[in-house]
């Protein structure tokens, strides 16, 4: 009888690559992990005993870690039975405060984007892993990586902003007004009253961040970066319709 | 549903961490059947902990007086402060019997995803303690996980410009284990923090 139970337990197990978005303490020494997997979307799983210092698992299942996991579906949550590290970004990110706050905001956004929409899971996974890797390498200024990630994650989720042609009538740009509700820059005819008119350099920067043109992005002025960050946050909050708590803690000093 | 007091007790016990409805019911019936004197002691202990215990005005550790026994003890070295996340960590360090300085309890770790930024921790109180030259060294003993590391990074960035000596606990291999069983992150940290002999 036990053998049969054991067989069905292992046969239900599956493997997938996953990035840890956040963790919650559970009971004495366990954690509940919120994972974004490559093929199964967002998954919540229990990792047993990982808070003990003797755990050989714990270091691989911390926030921002990418691992190859073996998961077994439980009654309400999956159970992590094996973990192999694929990208240990946690330490490099936590050793720099700006990177840490940026990584947390990215993880929270990914969590909110994938909890209902299971379809874009693989694309969101790849985008987040790429952003975390760039962040841990220090490839760009953390604030730029965050804004680029947020724009691209929204575009992947179906809210692609437009920074060239008018978001409403598609009239070719460049345009000077930005409206989060309409989905990007708007021409003089479509512009609703009260739409902000950012500096032309800011719109160039936003377009560069969306397309991943790092040369243009790196050449931007600090004033343009902070204006772009404000617009990206407004755009994110409008379309996500939920508050991303980590964003107010992002440390944007280089 | 049970009647009145029993159901009330089950509901209250069920609100404790790690206690589900079945465990709450088991505990409630244990209390009902147990010796009245013992249960009176339990009730008094709960009342006492809520009325008598407060947080030390200096270090933030739990205490029955305005300042805790460690902050009051003149034999403790006032020039070294060990910064920990929770009161439970004070007891863990005390058990080593190798630290004779004083403590500072932060009250958690920085975790923006849970809405906990640096301003929600007792960091300002720590900086106040550094206003005179008594404190010579700060030992950061936050948890060796991502949140603890990030909190340590923030503290180092805040404390370094003040000019006080800042040190961190070493990370590495647990005593009594085999090297071959160490995970790569821990072993990597042990290498990074190796000691010259």
Short mmCIF file of C-alpha atoms in Angstrom, two decimals:
data_model
loop_
_atom_site.label_atom_id
_atom_site.label_comp_id
_atom_site.label_asym_id
_atom_site.label_seq_id
_atom_site.Cartn_x
_atom_site.Cartn_y
_atom_site.Cartn_z
CA UNK A 1 0.00 0.00 0.00
CA UNK A 2 2.82 2.33 0.98
CA UNK A 3 4.68 1.51 -2.19
CA UNK A 4 1.68 2.48 -4.29
CA UNK A 5 1.33 5.75 -2.41
CA UNK A 6 5.05 6.42 -2.88
CA UNK A 7 4.84 5.72 -6.63
CA UNK A 8 1.94 8.08 -7.16
CA UNK A 9 3.73 10.72 -5.08
CA UNK A 10 6.85 10.60 -7.28
CA UNK A 11 4.92 10.25 -10.52
CA UNK A 12 3.09 13.48 -9.76
CA UNK A 13 6.41 15.29 -9.31
CA UNK A 14 7.54 17.64 -12.04
CA UNK A 15 10.63 19.69 -12.74
CA UNK A 16 10.76 23.31 -13.77
CA UNK A 17 13.06 26.30 -13.62
CA UNK A 18 11.82 28.98 -11.28
CA UNK A 19 12.74 32.33 -9.83
CA UNK A 20 11.80 33.04 -6.20
CA UNK A 21 9.68 36.20 -5.99
CA UNK A 22 9.04 36.35 -2.26
CA UNK A 23 9.04 34.17 0.84
CA UNK A 24 6.85 33.92 3.94
CA UNK A 25 7.73 32.19 7.18
CA UNK A 26 5.68 29.08 7.92
CA UNK A 27 5.64 27.22 11.24
CA UNK A 28 8.94 26.45 12.99
CA UNK A 29 11.46 26.30 10.16
CA UNK A 30 9.58 26.20 6.85
CA UNK A 31 8.92 28.85 4.25
CA UNK A 32 6.19 29.41 1.70
CA UNK A 33 7.75 30.49 -1.60
CA UNK A 34 6.02 32.43 -4.34
CA UNK A 35 7.72 31.23 -7.52
CA UNK A 36 7.55 32.32 -11.11
CA UNK A 37 8.22 29.16 -13.10
CA UNK A 38 9.28 28.90 -16.70
CA UNK A 39 6.45 26.63 -17.84
CA UNK A 40 3.82 26.55 -15.07
CA UNK A 41 3.27 30.26 -14.40
CA UNK A 42 3.12 31.46 -10.83
CA UNK A 43 3.34 28.66 -8.25
CA UNK A 44 3.19 28.74 -4.46
CA UNK A 45 5.27 26.06 -2.80
CA UNK A 46 6.38 24.95 0.66
CA UNK A 47 10.09 24.47 1.31
CA UNK A 48 10.50 22.40 4.46
CA UNK A 49 13.18 23.13 7.04
CA UNK A 50 14.91 25.86 5.00
CA UNK A 51 15.22 28.30 7.91
CA UNK A 52 17.46 25.97 9.89
CA UNK A 53 21.16 26.80 9.53
CA UNK A 54 21.76 23.12 8.73
CA UNK A 55 19.51 23.35 5.64
CA UNK A 56 21.34 22.69 2.38
CA UNK A 57 18.33 23.98 0.54
CA UNK A 58 17.88 27.37 2.12
CA UNK A 59 20.48 29.36 0.21
CA UNK A 60 19.03 28.25 -3.14
CA UNK A 61 15.48 29.24 -2.29
CA UNK A 62 15.94 32.84 -1.24
CA UNK A 63 14.37 35.78 -3.06
CA UNK A 64 15.88 36.53 -6.52
CA UNK A 65 17.46 33.06 -6.79
CA UNK A 66 16.92 31.05 -9.97
CA UNK A 67 16.83 27.30 -9.48
CA UNK A 68 15.92 24.06 -11.20
CA UNK A 69 13.28 22.65 -8.85
CA UNK A 70 11.47 19.40 -8.38
CA UNK A 71 7.94 20.12 -7.20
CA UNK A 72 5.23 17.78 -5.99
CA UNK A 73 1.63 19.02 -5.96
CA UNK A 74 0.24 18.97 -2.42
CA UNK A 75 -3.29 19.58 -1.18
CA UNK A 76 -3.17 23.37 -1.47
CA UNK A 77 0.49 24.19 -2.12
CA UNK A 78 3.26 22.42 -4.03
CA UNK A 79 6.17 20.95 -2.06
CA UNK A 80 9.79 21.55 -3.09
CA UNK A 81 11.65 18.25 -2.94
CA UNK A 82 14.89 19.10 -4.77
CA UNK A 83 16.64 22.30 -5.81
CA UNK A 84 19.67 22.99 -7.95
CA UNK A 85 20.97 26.52 -8.26
CA UNK A 86 20.94 28.05 -11.77
CA UNK A 87 21.58 31.68 -10.96
CA UNK A 88 22.63 32.75 -7.47
CA UNK A 89 21.84 36.44 -7.82
CA UNK A 90 20.67 36.99 -4.21
CA UNK A 91 24.03 37.77 -2.63
CA UNK A 92 25.23 40.16 -5.36
CA UNK A 93 21.90 41.99 -5.20
CA UNK A 94 21.66 42.17 -1.39
CA UNK A 95 25.22 43.52 -1.08
CA UNK A 96 24.09 46.77 -2.76
CA UNK A 97 21.09 48.54 -1.23
CA UNK A 98 19.91 50.21 -4.48
CA UNK A 99 20.01 46.88 -6.31
CA UNK A 100 18.07 45.21 -3.49
CA UNK A 101 15.24 47.76 -3.52
CA UNK A 102 15.07 47.59 -7.34
CA UNK A 103 15.00 43.76 -7.32
CA UNK A 104 12.19 43.77 -4.75
CA UNK A 105 10.11 46.16 -6.88
CA UNK A 106 10.69 43.95 -9.95
CA UNK A 107 9.71 40.78 -8.05
CA UNK A 108 6.54 42.40 -6.67
CA UNK A 109 5.55 43.63 -10.15
CA UNK A 110 6.17 40.17 -11.63
CA UNK A 111 4.06 38.64 -8.85
CA UNK A 112 1.16 41.01 -9.54
CA UNK A 113 1.41 40.56 -13.33
CA UNK A 114 1.40 36.76 -13.24
CA UNK A 115 -1.06 35.90 -10.44
CA UNK A 116 -4.08 36.03 -12.74
CA UNK A 117 -2.55 35.94 -16.21
CA UNK A 118 -0.99 32.52 -16.72
CA UNK A 119 -0.42 32.93 -20.47
CA UNK A 120 2.56 35.26 -20.50
CA UNK A 121 4.32 33.27 -17.72
CA UNK A 122 7.28 32.06 -19.82
CA UNK A 123 7.95 35.49 -21.32
CA UNK A 124 7.65 37.16 -17.90
CA UNK A 125 10.01 34.56 -16.43
CA UNK A 126 12.67 35.18 -19.07
CA UNK A 127 12.34 38.93 -18.75
CA UNK A 128 12.70 38.85 -14.95
CA UNK A 129 15.66 36.45 -14.98
CA UNK A 130 17.40 38.66 -17.56
CA UNK A 131 16.78 41.77 -15.47
CA UNK A 132 18.00 40.10 -12.25
CA UNK A 133 21.15 38.87 -14.00
CA UNK A 134 21.86 42.39 -15.36
CA UNK A 135 21.23 43.84 -11.92
CA UNK A 136 23.56 41.42 -10.14
CA UNK A 137 26.31 42.07 -12.71
CA UNK A 138 25.89 45.82 -12.27
CA UNK A 139 25.47 46.08 -16.07
CA UNK A 140 23.57 49.39 -15.82
CA UNK A 141 22.46 51.85 -13.18
CA UNK A 142 19.82 49.95 -11.08
CA UNK A 143 17.12 52.63 -11.66
CA UNK A 144 17.43 52.27 -15.45
CA UNK A 145 17.19 48.47 -15.25
CA UNK A 146 14.04 48.83 -13.13
CA UNK A 147 12.30 51.26 -15.49
CA UNK A 148 13.26 49.19 -18.54
CA UNK A 149 11.99 46.04 -16.81
CA UNK A 150 8.69 47.65 -15.78
CA UNK A 151 7.99 48.94 -19.32
CA UNK A 152 8.85 45.61 -20.92
CA UNK A 153 6.95 43.56 -18.33
CA UNK A 154 3.84 45.68 -18.99
CA UNK A 155 4.35 45.33 -22.75
CA UNK A 156 4.61 41.53 -22.32
CA UNK A 157 1.44 41.60 -20.21
CA UNK A 158 -0.43 43.36 -23.03
CA UNK A 159 -0.06 47.00 -22.03
CA UNK A 160 2.67 48.07 -24.46
CA UNK A 161 3.16 51.83 -24.25
CA UNK A 162 3.83 53.93 -27.33
CA UNK A 163 6.59 56.54 -27.22
CA UNK A 164 6.76 57.36 -30.94
CA UNK A 165 3.35 57.54 -32.65
CA UNK A 166 0.23 58.89 -30.91
CA UNK A 167 -1.26 56.24 -28.62
CA UNK A 168 -4.79 57.20 -29.66
CA UNK A 169 -4.82 58.08 -33.37
CA UNK A 170 -1.45 56.57 -34.40
CA UNK A 171 -0.27 59.88 -35.93
CA UNK A 172 3.52 59.61 -36.39
CA UNK A 173 5.60 61.44 -33.76
CA UNK A 174 7.51 62.83 -32.07
CA UNK A 175 4.81 64.10 -29.70
CA UNK A 176 5.26 66.12 -26.53
CA UNK A 177 2.40 65.08 -24.22
CA UNK A 178 2.20 61.86 -22.19
CA UNK A 179 -0.97 60.26 -20.89
CA UNK A 180 -0.80 57.04 -18.85
CA UNK A 181 -4.49 56.23 -19.30
CA UNK A 182 -4.32 56.44 -23.11
CA UNK A 183 -1.13 54.35 -23.21
CA UNK A 184 1.81 56.62 -24.01
CA UNK A 185 2.52 59.82 -25.91
CA UNK A 186 -0.41 61.66 -27.51
CA UNK A 187 -0.56 64.20 -30.35
CA UNK A 188 -1.77 67.77 -29.87
CA UNK A 189 -5.28 66.88 -31.16
CA UNK A 190 -5.80 63.84 -28.91
CA UNK A 191 -4.18 65.31 -25.83
CA UNK A 192 -6.61 65.27 -22.86
CA UNK A 193 -6.36 68.35 -20.63
CA UNK A 194 -3.88 67.96 -17.77
CA UNK A 195 -1.57 65.51 -19.58
CA UNK A 196 2.03 66.19 -18.56
CA UNK A 197 4.50 67.36 -21.21
CA UNK A 198 7.86 65.80 -20.33
CA UNK A 199 11.18 66.99 -21.76
CA UNK A 200 11.90 65.62 -25.29
CA UNK A 201 14.97 63.82 -23.88
CA UNK A 202 12.74 61.98 -21.40
CA UNK A 203 10.56 60.56 -24.19
CA UNK A 204 13.69 59.48 -26.09
CA UNK A 205 14.90 57.77 -22.89
CA UNK A 206 11.55 56.00 -22.36
CA UNK A 207 11.59 54.69 -25.93
CA UNK A 208 15.20 53.51 -25.44
CA UNK A 209 14.28 51.72 -22.18
CA UNK A 210 11.35 49.97 -23.86
CA UNK A 211 13.43 48.78 -26.80
CA UNK A 212 16.55 47.98 -24.76
CA UNK A 213 18.76 50.61 -26.42
CA UNK A 214 21.23 50.87 -23.54
CA UNK A 215 23.61 53.23 -25.30
CA UNK A 216 20.96 55.95 -25.56
CA UNK A 217 19.70 55.18 -22.05
CA UNK A 218 23.17 55.41 -20.49
CA UNK A 219 23.76 58.79 -22.15
CA UNK A 220 20.65 60.33 -20.54
CA UNK A 221 20.74 63.16 -17.99
CA UNK A 222 19.84 62.56 -14.29
CA UNK A 223 16.86 64.97 -14.67
CA UNK A 224 15.48 62.95 -17.59
CA UNK A 225 15.95 59.72 -15.64
CA UNK A 226 13.98 60.94 -12.66
CA UNK A 227 11.20 62.32 -14.88
CA UNK A 228 11.08 59.01 -16.81
CA UNK A 229 10.92 57.08 -13.52
CA UNK A 230 7.89 59.12 -12.42
CA UNK A 231 6.09 58.50 -15.72
CA UNK A 232 6.87 54.76 -15.66
CA UNK A 233 5.51 54.48 -12.10
CA UNK A 234 2.33 56.35 -13.09
CA UNK A 235 1.91 54.12 -16.15
CA UNK A 236 2.45 50.94 -14.08
CA UNK A 237 0.03 51.89 -11.30
CA UNK A 238 -2.66 52.96 -13.79
CA UNK A 239 -2.64 49.71 -15.76
CA UNK A 240 -1.93 47.32 -12.90
CA UNK A 241 -4.76 48.92 -10.87
CA UNK A 242 -2.98 47.82 -7.71
CA UNK A 243 -0.33 49.49 -5.60
CA UNK A 244 3.21 48.10 -5.88
CA UNK A 245 4.34 48.69 -2.29
CA UNK A 246 8.07 48.26 -2.97
CA UNK A 247 8.18 51.14 -5.46
CA UNK A 248 8.12 53.82 -2.78
CA UNK A 249 11.19 52.26 -1.13
CA UNK A 250 13.32 52.18 -4.32
CA UNK A 251 16.68 53.80 -3.62
CA UNK A 252 17.54 55.70 -6.78
CA UNK A 253 20.88 57.15 -5.70
CA UNK A 254 23.69 55.68 -7.78
CA UNK B 1 -20.30 24.80 17.03
CA UNK B 2 -19.89 24.33 20.76
CA UNK B 3 -21.69 26.40 23.34
CA UNK B 4 -20.44 29.76 24.63
CA UNK B 5 -17.13 29.64 26.50
CA UNK B 6 -15.75 26.49 24.80
CA UNK B 7 -16.29 27.88 21.29
CA UNK B 8 -14.87 31.22 22.36
CA UNK B 9 -11.71 29.51 23.64
CA UNK B 10 -11.40 27.47 20.40
CA UNK B 11 -11.76 30.66 18.33
CA UNK B 12 -9.15 32.53 20.39
CA UNK B 13 -6.64 29.64 20.29
CA UNK B 14 -7.21 29.29 16.55
CA UNK B 15 -5.91 32.82 16.04
CA UNK B 16 -2.44 31.86 17.35
CA UNK B 17 0.28 31.21 14.73
CA UNK B 18 0.54 27.61 13.57
CA UNK B 19 -2.72 26.56 15.28
CA UNK B 20 -5.43 25.28 12.93
CA UNK B 21 -9.07 24.60 13.85
CA UNK B 22 -8.41 20.96 14.84
CA UNK B 23 -5.39 21.85 17.02
CA UNK B 24 -7.41 24.66 18.64
CA UNK B 25 -10.17 22.20 19.49
CA UNK B 26 -7.67 19.70 20.95
CA UNK B 27 -6.01 22.40 23.08
CA UNK B 28 -9.37 23.73 24.27
CA UNK B 29 -10.48 20.28 25.45
CA UNK B 30 -7.11 19.73 27.09
CA UNK B 31 -7.58 22.99 29.02
CA UNK B 32 -11.12 21.95 29.95
CA UNK B 33 -9.98 18.62 31.37
CA UNK B 34 -6.72 19.80 32.95
CA UNK B 35 -6.14 20.72 36.60
CA UNK B 36 -7.77 24.08 37.42
CA UNK B 37 -4.66 25.32 39.28
CA UNK B 38 -2.36 24.67 36.32
CA UNK B 39 -4.68 26.48 33.94
CA UNK B 40 -4.97 29.39 36.37
CA UNK B 41 -1.17 29.66 36.20
CA UNK B 42 -1.30 29.69 32.39
CA UNK B 43 -3.95 32.42 32.41
CA UNK B 44 -1.91 34.48 34.87
CA UNK B 45 1.27 34.04 32.81
CA UNK B 46 -0.53 35.39 29.72
CA UNK B 47 -1.94 38.36 31.66
CA UNK B 48 1.45 39.09 33.26
CA UNK B 49 3.32 39.05 29.95
CA UNK B 50 0.87 41.55 28.48
CA UNK B 51 0.81 43.91 31.46
CA UNK B 52 4.39 43.74 32.80
CA UNK B 53 6.59 43.21 29.76
CA UNK B 54 7.59 46.18 27.61
CA UNK B 55 10.49 47.07 25.35
CA UNK B 56 13.81 48.41 26.71
CA UNK B 57 13.99 52.15 26.03
CA UNK B 58 17.68 51.84 25.06
CA UNK B 59 18.09 48.63 23.05
CA UNK B 60 14.51 47.58 22.23
CA UNK B 61 14.85 44.14 23.85
CA UNK B 62 11.96 42.75 25.91
CA UNK B 63 12.15 43.86 29.54
CA UNK B 64 10.01 44.16 32.68
CA UNK B 65 11.51 47.53 33.55
CA UNK B 66 12.18 50.67 31.56
CA UNK B 67 15.63 49.33 30.62
CA UNK B 68 16.56 45.65 30.23
CA UNK B 69 18.92 43.69 32.48
CA UNK B 70 21.74 43.81 29.89
CA UNK B 71 21.58 47.61 29.47
CA UNK B 72 21.48 48.02 33.30
CA UNK B 73 24.44 45.69 33.94
CA UNK B 74 27.59 47.85 34.54
CA UNK B 75 29.87 44.84 33.85
CA UNK B 76 28.80 44.76 30.19
CA UNK B 77 31.12 46.50 27.75
CA UNK B 78 29.38 49.70 26.65
CA UNK B 79 31.83 50.30 23.79
CA UNK B 80 30.51 47.41 21.63
CA UNK B 81 26.94 47.08 20.31
CA UNK B 82 25.69 43.95 18.59
CA UNK B 83 22.81 44.77 16.20
CA UNK B 84 20.24 41.98 15.82
CA UNK B 85 16.83 41.69 14.13
CA UNK B 86 14.71 40.29 16.97
CA UNK B 87 14.79 39.74 20.74
CA UNK B 88 15.08 36.00 20.03
CA UNK B 89 18.46 36.70 18.41
CA UNK B 90 19.71 38.35 21.65
CA UNK B 91 19.13 35.05 23.44
CA UNK B 92 20.91 33.13 20.66
CA UNK B 93 24.02 35.35 20.98
CA UNK B 94 23.83 35.26 24.80
CA UNK B 95 23.95 31.44 24.71
CA UNK B 96 27.40 31.63 23.09
CA UNK B 97 28.74 33.28 26.32
CA UNK B 98 31.42 34.91 24.18
CA UNK B 99 29.93 38.38 23.76
CA UNK B 100 30.17 40.82 26.66
CA UNK B 101 28.94 43.99 24.97
CA UNK B 102 25.43 45.37 24.62
CA UNK B 103 22.69 44.89 22.05
CA UNK B 104 20.41 46.81 19.75
CA UNK B 105 17.22 45.13 18.51
CA UNK B 106 16.04 46.49 15.13
CA UNK B 107 12.60 44.89 15.24
CA UNK B 108 12.87 43.10 11.87
CA UNK B 109 14.65 43.36 8.53
CA UNK B 110 14.15 45.70 5.56
CA UNK B 111 11.59 44.11 3.23
CA UNK B 112 9.97 46.62 0.84
CA UNK B 113 7.69 43.90 -0.61
CA UNK B 114 6.05 43.64 2.84
CA UNK B 115 6.03 47.44 3.18
CA UNK B 116 8.92 47.49 5.68
CA UNK B 117 11.41 50.22 4.82
CA UNK B 118 14.38 51.41 6.92
CA UNK B 119 12.19 54.01 8.66
CA UNK B 120 10.09 51.24 10.25
CA UNK B 121 13.11 49.73 12.03
CA UNK B 122 14.88 51.14 15.10
CA UNK B 123 17.76 52.56 13.07
CA UNK B 124 17.26 56.15 14.23
CA UNK B 125 17.49 54.96 17.87
CA UNK B 126 20.78 53.21 17.00
CA UNK B 127 22.20 56.44 15.55
CA UNK B 128 21.14 58.29 18.73
CA UNK B 129 23.19 55.82 20.77
CA UNK B 130 26.25 56.79 18.73
CA UNK B 131 25.94 60.51 19.53
CA UNK B 132 28.83 60.41 22.07
CA UNK B 133 32.16 58.56 21.82
CA UNK B 134 31.23 55.67 24.16
CA UNK B 135 30.51 53.20 21.34
CA UNK B 136 33.64 52.13 19.45
CA UNK B 137 32.36 49.15 17.48
CA UNK B 138 29.08 48.00 15.94
CA UNK B 139 28.76 44.29 15.22
CA UNK B 140 26.03 43.59 12.63
CA UNK B 141 24.40 40.23 13.36
CA UNK B 142 21.38 40.22 11.03
CA UNK B 143 20.10 36.91 9.59
CA UNK B 144 22.27 35.43 6.81
CA UNK B 145 19.43 35.62 4.26
CA UNK B 146 18.66 38.14 1.52
CA UNK B 147 16.60 40.50 3.75
CA UNK B 148 19.20 40.32 6.54
CA UNK B 149 22.04 40.97 4.09
CA UNK B 150 20.23 43.97 2.58
CA UNK B 151 19.59 45.36 6.08
CA UNK B 152 23.30 44.94 6.87
CA UNK B 153 24.22 46.71 3.62
CA UNK B 154 21.94 49.62 4.51
CA UNK B 155 23.38 49.83 8.05
CA UNK B 156 26.96 49.77 6.77
CA UNK B 157 26.15 52.59 4.33
CA UNK B 158 24.56 54.64 7.14
CA UNK B 159 27.17 53.93 9.84
CA UNK B 160 30.43 54.18 7.86
CA UNK B 161 30.34 58.00 7.40
CA UNK B 162 29.98 58.41 11.19
CA UNK B 163 33.45 56.90 11.60
CA UNK B 164 32.55 54.09 14.03
CA UNK B 165 34.16 50.67 13.46
CA UNK B 166 31.61 48.37 11.79
CA UNK B 167 32.04 44.59 11.68
CA UNK B 168 29.84 41.71 10.52
CA UNK B 169 29.47 38.15 11.71
CA UNK B 170 31.32 35.63 9.56
CA UNK B 171 29.32 33.35 7.27
CA UNK B 172 30.44 29.88 6.41
CA UNK B 173 30.56 26.26 7.43
CA UNK B 174 28.58 25.00 10.41
CA UNK B 175 30.69 23.43 13.15
CA UNK B 176 30.48 19.64 13.26
CA UNK B 177 29.50 19.04 9.61
CA UNK B 178 31.27 17.54 6.60
CA UNK B 179 32.72 19.81 3.91
CA UNK B 180 31.33 17.63 1.09
CA UNK B 181 27.76 18.29 2.26
CA UNK B 182 28.07 22.08 2.29
CA UNK B 183 25.95 23.88 -0.33
CA UNK B 184 27.73 26.03 -2.91
CA UNK B 185 26.56 29.39 -1.53
CA UNK B 186 27.72 28.65 2.01
CA UNK B 187 31.02 27.14 0.86
CA UNK B 188 31.58 30.15 -1.44
CA UNK B 189 31.04 32.52 1.48
CA UNK B 190 33.40 30.47 3.65
CA UNK B 191 36.08 30.89 0.97
CA UNK B 192 35.44 34.62 0.66
CA UNK B 193 35.73 35.07 4.43
CA UNK B 194 38.75 32.78 4.99
CA UNK B 195 41.18 33.75 7.76
CA UNK B 196 44.94 34.26 7.50
CA UNK B 197 46.71 32.02 10.03
#
